[in-house]
Amino acid sequence: MDTRFTGVIPPVITPFTAEGGLDLDSLEAVVDRLITAGVHALFALGSSGEVAYLTDAQRDAVIERTVAAAAGRVPVLAGAIDTTSQRVIEQARRAVGLGAEAVVATCPFYAKNDAQEIAEHFRAIAAAVEAPLFAYDVPVRLGGVKLECDMLVELGRQGVLAGVKDSSGDDVGFRRLVAANEAAGHPLALLTGHECVVDGMLLLGADGVVPGYGNVDPHRYALLWQASREGDWARARQIQDEICAGFEIVFVPRGRSADATGIGAFKTVMEAQGTIASNRMAFPVRALDGRVKDGILAIATAQGLI
Amino acid sequence: MDTRFTGVIPPVITPFTAEGGLDLDSLEAVVDRLITAGVHALFALGSSGEVAYLTDAQRDAVIERTVAAAAGRVPVLAGAIDTTSQRVIEQARRAVGLGAEAVVATCPFYAKNDAQEIAEHFRAIAAAVEAPLFAYDVPVRLGGVKLECDMLVELGRQGVLAGVKDSSGDDVGFRRLVAANEAAGHPLALLTGHECVVDGMLLLGADGVVPGYGNVDPHRYALLWQASREGDWARARQIQDEICAGFEIVFVPRGRSADATGIGAFKTVMEAQGTIASNRMAFPVRALDGRVKDGILAIATAQGLI
Amino acid sequence: MDTRFTGVIPPVITPFTAEGGLDLDSLEAVVDRLITAGVHALFALGSSGEVAYLTDAQRDAVIERTVAAAAGRVPVLAGAIDTTSQRVIEQARRAVGLGAEAVVATCPFYAKNDAQEIAEHFRAIAAAVEAPLFAYDVPVRLGGVKLECDMLVELGRQGVLAGVKDSSGDDVGFRRLVAANEAAGHPLALLTGHECVVDGMLLLGADGVVPGYGNVDPHRYALLWQASREGDWARARQIQDEICAGFEIVFVPRGRSADATGIGAFKTVMEAQGTIASNRMAFPVRALDGRVKDGILAIATAQGLI
Amino acid sequence: MDTRFTGVIPPVITPFTAEGGLDLDSLEAVVDRLITAGVHALFALGSSGEVAYLTDAQRDAVIERTVAAAAGRVPVLAGAIDTTSQRVIEQARRAVGLGAEAVVATCPFYAKNDAQEIAEHFRAIAAAVEAPLFAYDVPVRLGGVKLECDMLVELGRQGVLAGVKDSSGDDVGFRRLVAANEAAGHPLALLTGHECVVDGMLLLGADGVVPGYGNVDPHRYALLWQASREGDWARARQIQDEICAGFEIVFVPRGRSADATGIGAFKTVMEAQGTIASNRMAFPVRALDGRVKDGILAIATAQGLI
């Protein structure tokens, strides 16, 4: 297992100015704050980074600035998110050329493929890209497609995959993956995308966590990780409960889209924290405002986040 | 309603050579055969065109050759398929620059948006692109998201949308859309993506049909359309039944991916028809072969398709 | 094919008094109105009959009164709706004992079975019950399970099934079923559960229709059937469009449950028509009232339904 | 919180004879073995008890014998599984009359209700039945319907619900429920239906566990519970990992129904353990046999279960 890509690895949000352009200065501030808080790596251009909304030029700018801001203090993984293999490879090569030390790719989407085709997809990407490859398992954005445990471990054993980012919410599946990975000699770094059951996932053997909410409260995730390394699970649970109390911000918006709700709530607190200049979202998602914003900030204040 | 985009409009398949590269000469043969058979327009870079698998360079080559081969005989619509507005706009502008006379775009995918955001998405595309815009409603590839009837008609009334390609399989929804469009003065050209219930959809008022299977049997769709214009519904049903008997080819493959199954079956017959050089699919989809191929060709032969 | 069970066969709603008890006198009025309007059979204890909400004693009372009210003028089919074979058989035997001339059963639900187990389920019911058996294909209430075309035709050929009530909304699947049934000698009476695309379904060969909305407007469905028998498809479409204009009542309620919305809208108009005493629904579904009721009645009035 | 219903509470399987009838003697053996192994209560007529397949007479016999066999050593909860309120009440009253000390009911199914109707459903059951009521959250059998956190806690606060059996697999939702329940004074006993992440669920605050696999290996669940009470989470994880190694039996059957796969695997090991006379399943589910059976028993042997 490549230990560079373990521990707390937040999927870095992408800040926008109030006018809607990329806000790379705010991005630098986010990166600094995350590293200062003790995270172990950064994941640029993930779903929380609104990667799907960014043009190629914007994606490049985000990676470039993230790598520059990280300045070698922690490694940077980059999402190479596109519909199919050849398109992903184009994304991935640009990212690696700009300094990303690992790439993260999903199975094909819009396309409709079976397990064998999905395995070939990852093989082709790994063969074409000079960097460790993580499989990104995120059924909720991919029409429900879930990556199979046996395939993932086999691809790990063959050196195709360096790890998995599991955002499936299928904790039983994740535990089976941990066990199968262990039995195969632990080739894969297994990262949970959970924000709220990280204590349990670390207890059962996760190698790291990629929490979107880590943009808001990176310090507590670092403490949670530390407690888990010390085997202090009661403390881990206590920290996780505190995290969850803050995470309630994402349940304040009602009747808004999933992206507006989650990423929007994170950005709203980060704006109040002074890390980013605006809680603006990528077009066409409207930023949270009014009573929703008030409700989010009330929770964040009560939880000591601002 | 823009009558250029009505009638039979097959989503043109994209041929590959046995080595896996684009086969533009075969593409030209497909275009010729479709136009000769009497179709009214061509839809390049749709799902049947394996658009999700093509790089931008390949997409450009497909449009260029399709437009050249059509040579003004029928108009060419082009899919501008990408995750979100700005990315779609980049695809659409290139397509229009290469001669596409209309563009077809889905709602955002991978992203998670609500109805209001989706409407803004179409507005932004229409504002940025100098060509009629069709909304492509294909929930099966988009995590189940269905475009709302009222939104579509409102966007039609406002001149944002020129039409809808409905591949939702929701025939009740399509009829409501037809009725609402009629009540609004018929701003939208409403095209059904059905291959097998086209008679019924034309009876209830569809303005056209975009049948993937039209690559295999364009002539019968042209006859079906003609019968419908003459109000000869008994004849329309008879032709549709013949079409359906041939369409059984897509049920021959078992345990293969959805793309391998449908598009793969079409290409397998087209190869035997001599229209394309190979039934090769875009990587990582393996072409149909062996007993599956035999089974498909047996049906095609029995139905007089080869 | 058993021609007793073809044509227009409304799934009869179950009226309740304002106090919440069964209103069998209103039920008798409904039955009379339907038969007078020209329907060909009645389907008691279907989903529109709120069968899932009725105790066994209530179910028996409904069948008894429906049979008595029909008085041999048209045959009565009865739903035998329960989770698994033995429980369905108990329901079915009671129904037949009370005069039902055919029974209608779904595949198992709550239970999780495969295709082979589902076939055994229907075989067991048919073997245990002295009446023709219809398979009821209603995935939306059964966790998405869809009955397979080949299995249905095979069970028809073997004399297990007399027909299918298809409420799957899968029109392509229905057409395939029609074709396969025809090829097998037409053992099955194939009834569409559609309310809004009945013209198209009759055009492609449906043997009958089971429209919930037929409780509200049985006469137009009888006329639609008649037009289809005469091959007057333009007329059929016109009648269907009129039906659809009235069917818009089900889109008036917003944010209510599916049962409140559909059946509730039907009952609301039927109350205004004077057929039933109250639009009361089975507990815990609240009857539609206030502005929603006004909106429904406005449509019904405009369409000449009251 | 009613502490009688906390700890390890297996959903007791229902044995059948090789001829297909209820095997109440084997049921007694199961009950004895579970109690001897240290479980804290028994849940009869759950999904693992194949409740959906049993007639009312069979359900009564199962409860009667379970209560008799338990003989007051541990309390017996009984599933009252039916489509809607009045039918559930009939099931529940019979169960309580036969000695069940609590009843477990799902939200309505086959029926399509909203959150308010679901709350009324539970209220009606609680009002009609003289025993504590548990809500059973099992979306996978109920068309995906998930019980809402706020509703559950509110019903707990009002004394309507005594607890929740959460088989939703939504661990984030479960943690939110634990937190909300705690904030409300802990009115609900919150039981996880997980078999494989019980360590994590106990760490975050579950009050008990209802593991189907507990029929096979009750002793380890009792040890896991004990470790959790002592705060020995490393030990808890170790036991859970051992449990998961045995739980792999459910992944041996391929291409069989969900019920055949899970419950079938449990029964197959229990037959080999000598607890039950046959691994027979309720009609129409065929018992596992042949190589599948061999594969299951090989795992069970390797894990020391037989």
Short mmCIF file of N, CA and C in Angstrom, two decimals, chain B residues 150 169-172 175-176 178 194 196-205 233-234 236-237 240-241 244 247-248 251 254, chain C residues 150 169-172 175-176 178 194 196-205 233-234 236-237 240-241 244 247-248 251 254:
data_model
loop_
_atom_site.label_atom_id
_atom_site.label_comp_id
_atom_site.label_asym_id
_atom_site.label_seq_id
_atom_site.Cartn_x
_atom_site.Cartn_y
_atom_site.Cartn_z
N ASP B 150 -43.92 20.67 -17.86
CA ASP B 150 -44.21 22.11 -17.82
C ASP B 150 -42.96 22.93 -18.15
N GLY B 169 -39.18 6.59 -22.28
CA GLY B 169 -40.04 5.41 -22.20
C GLY B 169 -41.32 5.67 -21.41
N ASP B 170 -41.53 6.92 -21.04
CA ASP B 170 -42.73 7.29 -20.26
C ASP B 170 -43.77 7.82 -21.24
N ASP B 171 -44.59 6.92 -21.74
CA ASP B 171 -45.50 7.30 -22.82
C ASP B 171 -46.63 8.19 -22.33
N VAL B 172 -47.00 8.03 -21.08
CA VAL B 172 -48.02 8.92 -20.54
C VAL B 172 -47.45 10.33 -20.45
N ARG B 175 -47.41 11.87 -23.87
CA ARG B 175 -48.71 12.36 -24.33
C ARG B 175 -49.08 13.67 -23.65
N ARG B 176 -48.77 13.77 -22.38
CA ARG B 176 -49.04 15.04 -21.69
C ARG B 176 -48.21 16.17 -22.32
N VAL B 178 -47.20 16.30 -25.43
CA VAL B 178 -47.83 16.62 -26.72
C VAL B 178 -49.03 17.55 -26.51
N HIS B 194 -38.59 6.12 -29.02
CA HIS B 194 -39.06 4.74 -29.11
C HIS B 194 -38.68 4.12 -30.44
N CYS B 196 -40.16 0.86 -30.88
CA CYS B 196 -41.15 -0.22 -30.97
C CYS B 196 -42.59 0.20 -30.78
N VAL B 197 -42.84 1.41 -30.39
CA VAL B 197 -44.22 1.86 -30.24
C VAL B 197 -44.38 3.17 -31.01
N VAL B 198 -43.68 3.27 -32.11
CA VAL B 198 -43.72 4.51 -32.89
C VAL B 198 -45.10 4.72 -33.48
N ASP B 199 -45.76 3.65 -33.89
CA ASP B 199 -47.12 3.81 -34.43
C ASP B 199 -48.02 4.54 -33.42
N GLY B 200 -47.99 4.04 -32.19
CA GLY B 200 -48.82 4.66 -31.15
C GLY B 200 -48.40 6.09 -30.85
N MET B 201 -47.11 6.35 -30.86
CA MET B 201 -46.63 7.70 -30.56
C MET B 201 -46.99 8.68 -31.67
N LEU B 202 -46.94 8.21 -32.92
CA LEU B 202 -47.36 9.07 -34.03
C LEU B 202 -48.86 9.28 -33.99
N LEU B 203 -49.59 8.24 -33.63
CA LEU B 203 -51.05 8.38 -33.51
C LEU B 203 -51.40 9.47 -32.51
N LEU B 204 -50.66 9.52 -31.40
CA LEU B 204 -51.01 10.50 -30.37
C LEU B 204 -50.41 11.87 -30.65
N GLY B 205 -49.59 11.98 -31.70
CA GLY B 205 -49.17 13.32 -32.09
C GLY B 205 -47.69 13.63 -32.09
N TRP B 233 -53.57 3.91 -40.15
CA TRP B 233 -53.00 3.39 -38.91
C TRP B 233 -52.91 1.88 -38.90
N ALA B 234 -53.78 1.22 -39.60
CA ALA B 234 -53.67 -0.24 -39.68
C ALA B 234 -52.37 -0.61 -40.38
N ALA B 236 -49.74 1.39 -40.54
CA ALA B 236 -48.67 1.81 -39.63
C ALA B 236 -48.38 0.69 -38.63
N ARG B 237 -49.43 0.13 -38.06
CA ARG B 237 -49.22 -0.93 -37.08
C ARG B 237 -48.54 -2.13 -37.72
N GLN B 240 -44.97 -1.38 -38.13
CA GLN B 240 -44.33 -1.38 -36.81
C GLN B 240 -44.12 -2.82 -36.32
N ASP B 241 -45.09 -3.67 -36.54
CA ASP B 241 -44.94 -5.07 -36.13
C ASP B 241 -43.77 -5.73 -36.85
N CYS B 244 -40.67 -4.50 -35.25
CA CYS B 244 -40.47 -5.15 -33.95
C CYS B 244 -39.95 -6.57 -34.12
N PHE B 247 -36.42 -6.10 -34.52
CA PHE B 247 -35.82 -5.52 -33.31
C PHE B 247 -35.50 -6.59 -32.27
N GLU B 248 -36.08 -7.77 -32.44
CA GLU B 248 -35.79 -8.86 -31.50
C GLU B 248 -34.29 -9.18 -31.43
N PHE B 251 -32.50 -8.68 -28.14
CA PHE B 251 -32.76 -9.56 -27.00
C PHE B 251 -31.94 -10.85 -27.07
N ARG B 254 -27.25 -12.10 -23.96
CA ARG B 254 -27.65 -12.23 -22.54
C ARG B 254 -26.42 -12.01 -21.68
N ASP C 150 -41.49 -14.04 -21.48
CA ASP C 150 -41.44 -15.46 -21.85
C ASP C 150 -42.15 -16.32 -20.82
N GLY C 169 -46.39 0.05 -17.28
CA GLY C 169 -46.00 1.27 -18.00
C GLY C 169 -44.90 1.02 -19.02
N ASP C 170 -44.53 -0.24 -19.19
CA ASP C 170 -43.47 -0.60 -20.14
C ASP C 170 -44.12 -1.01 -21.45
N ASP C 171 -44.32 -0.04 -22.32
CA ASP C 171 -45.10 -0.30 -23.52
C ASP C 171 -44.36 -1.17 -24.52
N VAL C 172 -43.04 -1.05 -24.51
CA VAL C 172 -42.26 -1.93 -25.39
C VAL C 172 -42.41 -3.37 -24.91
N ARG C 175 -45.78 -4.67 -25.95
CA ARG C 175 -45.87 -5.05 -27.37
C ARG C 175 -45.18 -6.40 -27.61
N ARG C 176 -44.06 -6.60 -26.95
CA ARG C 176 -43.38 -7.89 -27.09
C ARG C 176 -44.28 -9.02 -26.56
N VAL C 178 -47.55 -9.00 -26.51
CA VAL C 178 -48.62 -9.20 -27.50
C VAL C 178 -48.11 -10.08 -28.65
N HIS C 194 -52.97 0.93 -18.62
CA HIS C 194 -52.84 2.34 -18.99
C HIS C 194 -54.20 3.02 -18.97
N CYS C 196 -54.03 6.38 -20.30
CA CYS C 196 -53.78 7.53 -21.18
C CYS C 196 -53.19 7.16 -22.54
N VAL C 197 -52.81 5.93 -22.73
CA VAL C 197 -52.29 5.55 -24.06
C VAL C 197 -53.05 4.32 -24.53
N VAL C 198 -54.30 4.25 -24.19
CA VAL C 198 -55.10 3.07 -24.52
C VAL C 198 -55.28 2.97 -26.03
N ASP C 199 -55.41 4.10 -26.71
CA ASP C 199 -55.54 4.04 -28.17
C ASP C 199 -54.35 3.31 -28.79
N GLY C 200 -53.16 3.71 -28.37
CA GLY C 200 -51.95 3.07 -28.90
C GLY C 200 -51.86 1.60 -28.51
N MET C 201 -52.27 1.28 -27.31
CA MET C 201 -52.19 -0.11 -26.85
C MET C 201 -53.21 -0.99 -27.57
N LEU C 202 -54.38 -0.44 -27.87
CA LEU C 202 -55.37 -1.21 -28.64
C LEU C 202 -54.89 -1.35 -30.08
N LEU C 203 -54.29 -0.30 -30.60
CA LEU C 203 -53.75 -0.36 -31.97
C LEU C 203 -52.74 -1.49 -32.10
N LEU C 204 -51.91 -1.65 -31.07
CA LEU C 204 -50.88 -2.69 -31.18
C LEU C 204 -51.37 -4.07 -30.78
N GLY C 205 -52.63 -4.16 -30.30
CA GLY C 205 -53.19 -5.48 -30.11
C GLY C 205 -53.64 -5.86 -28.72
N TRP C 233 -59.12 4.69 -35.99
CA TRP C 233 -58.07 5.09 -35.04
C TRP C 233 -58.01 6.59 -34.85
N ALA C 234 -58.39 7.34 -35.85
CA ALA C 234 -58.43 8.79 -35.67
C ALA C 234 -59.46 9.13 -34.59
N ALA C 236 -60.47 7.03 -32.28
CA ALA C 236 -59.94 6.50 -31.02
C ALA C 236 -59.01 7.52 -30.37
N ARG C 237 -58.14 8.08 -31.18
CA ARG C 237 -57.20 9.06 -30.62
C ARG C 237 -57.95 10.27 -30.07
N GLN C 240 -59.43 9.37 -26.81
CA GLN C 240 -58.36 9.25 -25.83
C GLN C 240 -57.88 10.63 -25.38
N ASP C 241 -57.75 11.55 -26.32
CA ASP C 241 -57.33 12.90 -25.95
C ASP C 241 -58.34 13.55 -25.00
N CYS C 244 -57.76 12.06 -21.68
CA CYS C 244 -56.55 12.61 -21.06
C CYS C 244 -56.79 14.00 -20.50
N PHE C 247 -58.26 13.39 -17.29
CA PHE C 247 -57.31 12.69 -16.41
C PHE C 247 -56.36 13.66 -15.73
N GLU C 248 -56.28 14.88 -16.25
CA GLU C 248 -55.41 15.89 -15.62
C GLU C 248 -55.76 16.12 -14.14
N PHE C 251 -53.17 15.32 -11.53
CA PHE C 251 -51.96 16.12 -11.37
C PHE C 251 -52.22 17.37 -10.53
N ARG C 254 -50.55 18.17 -5.07
CA ARG C 254 -49.08 18.22 -5.05
C ARG C 254 -48.63 17.88 -3.63
#
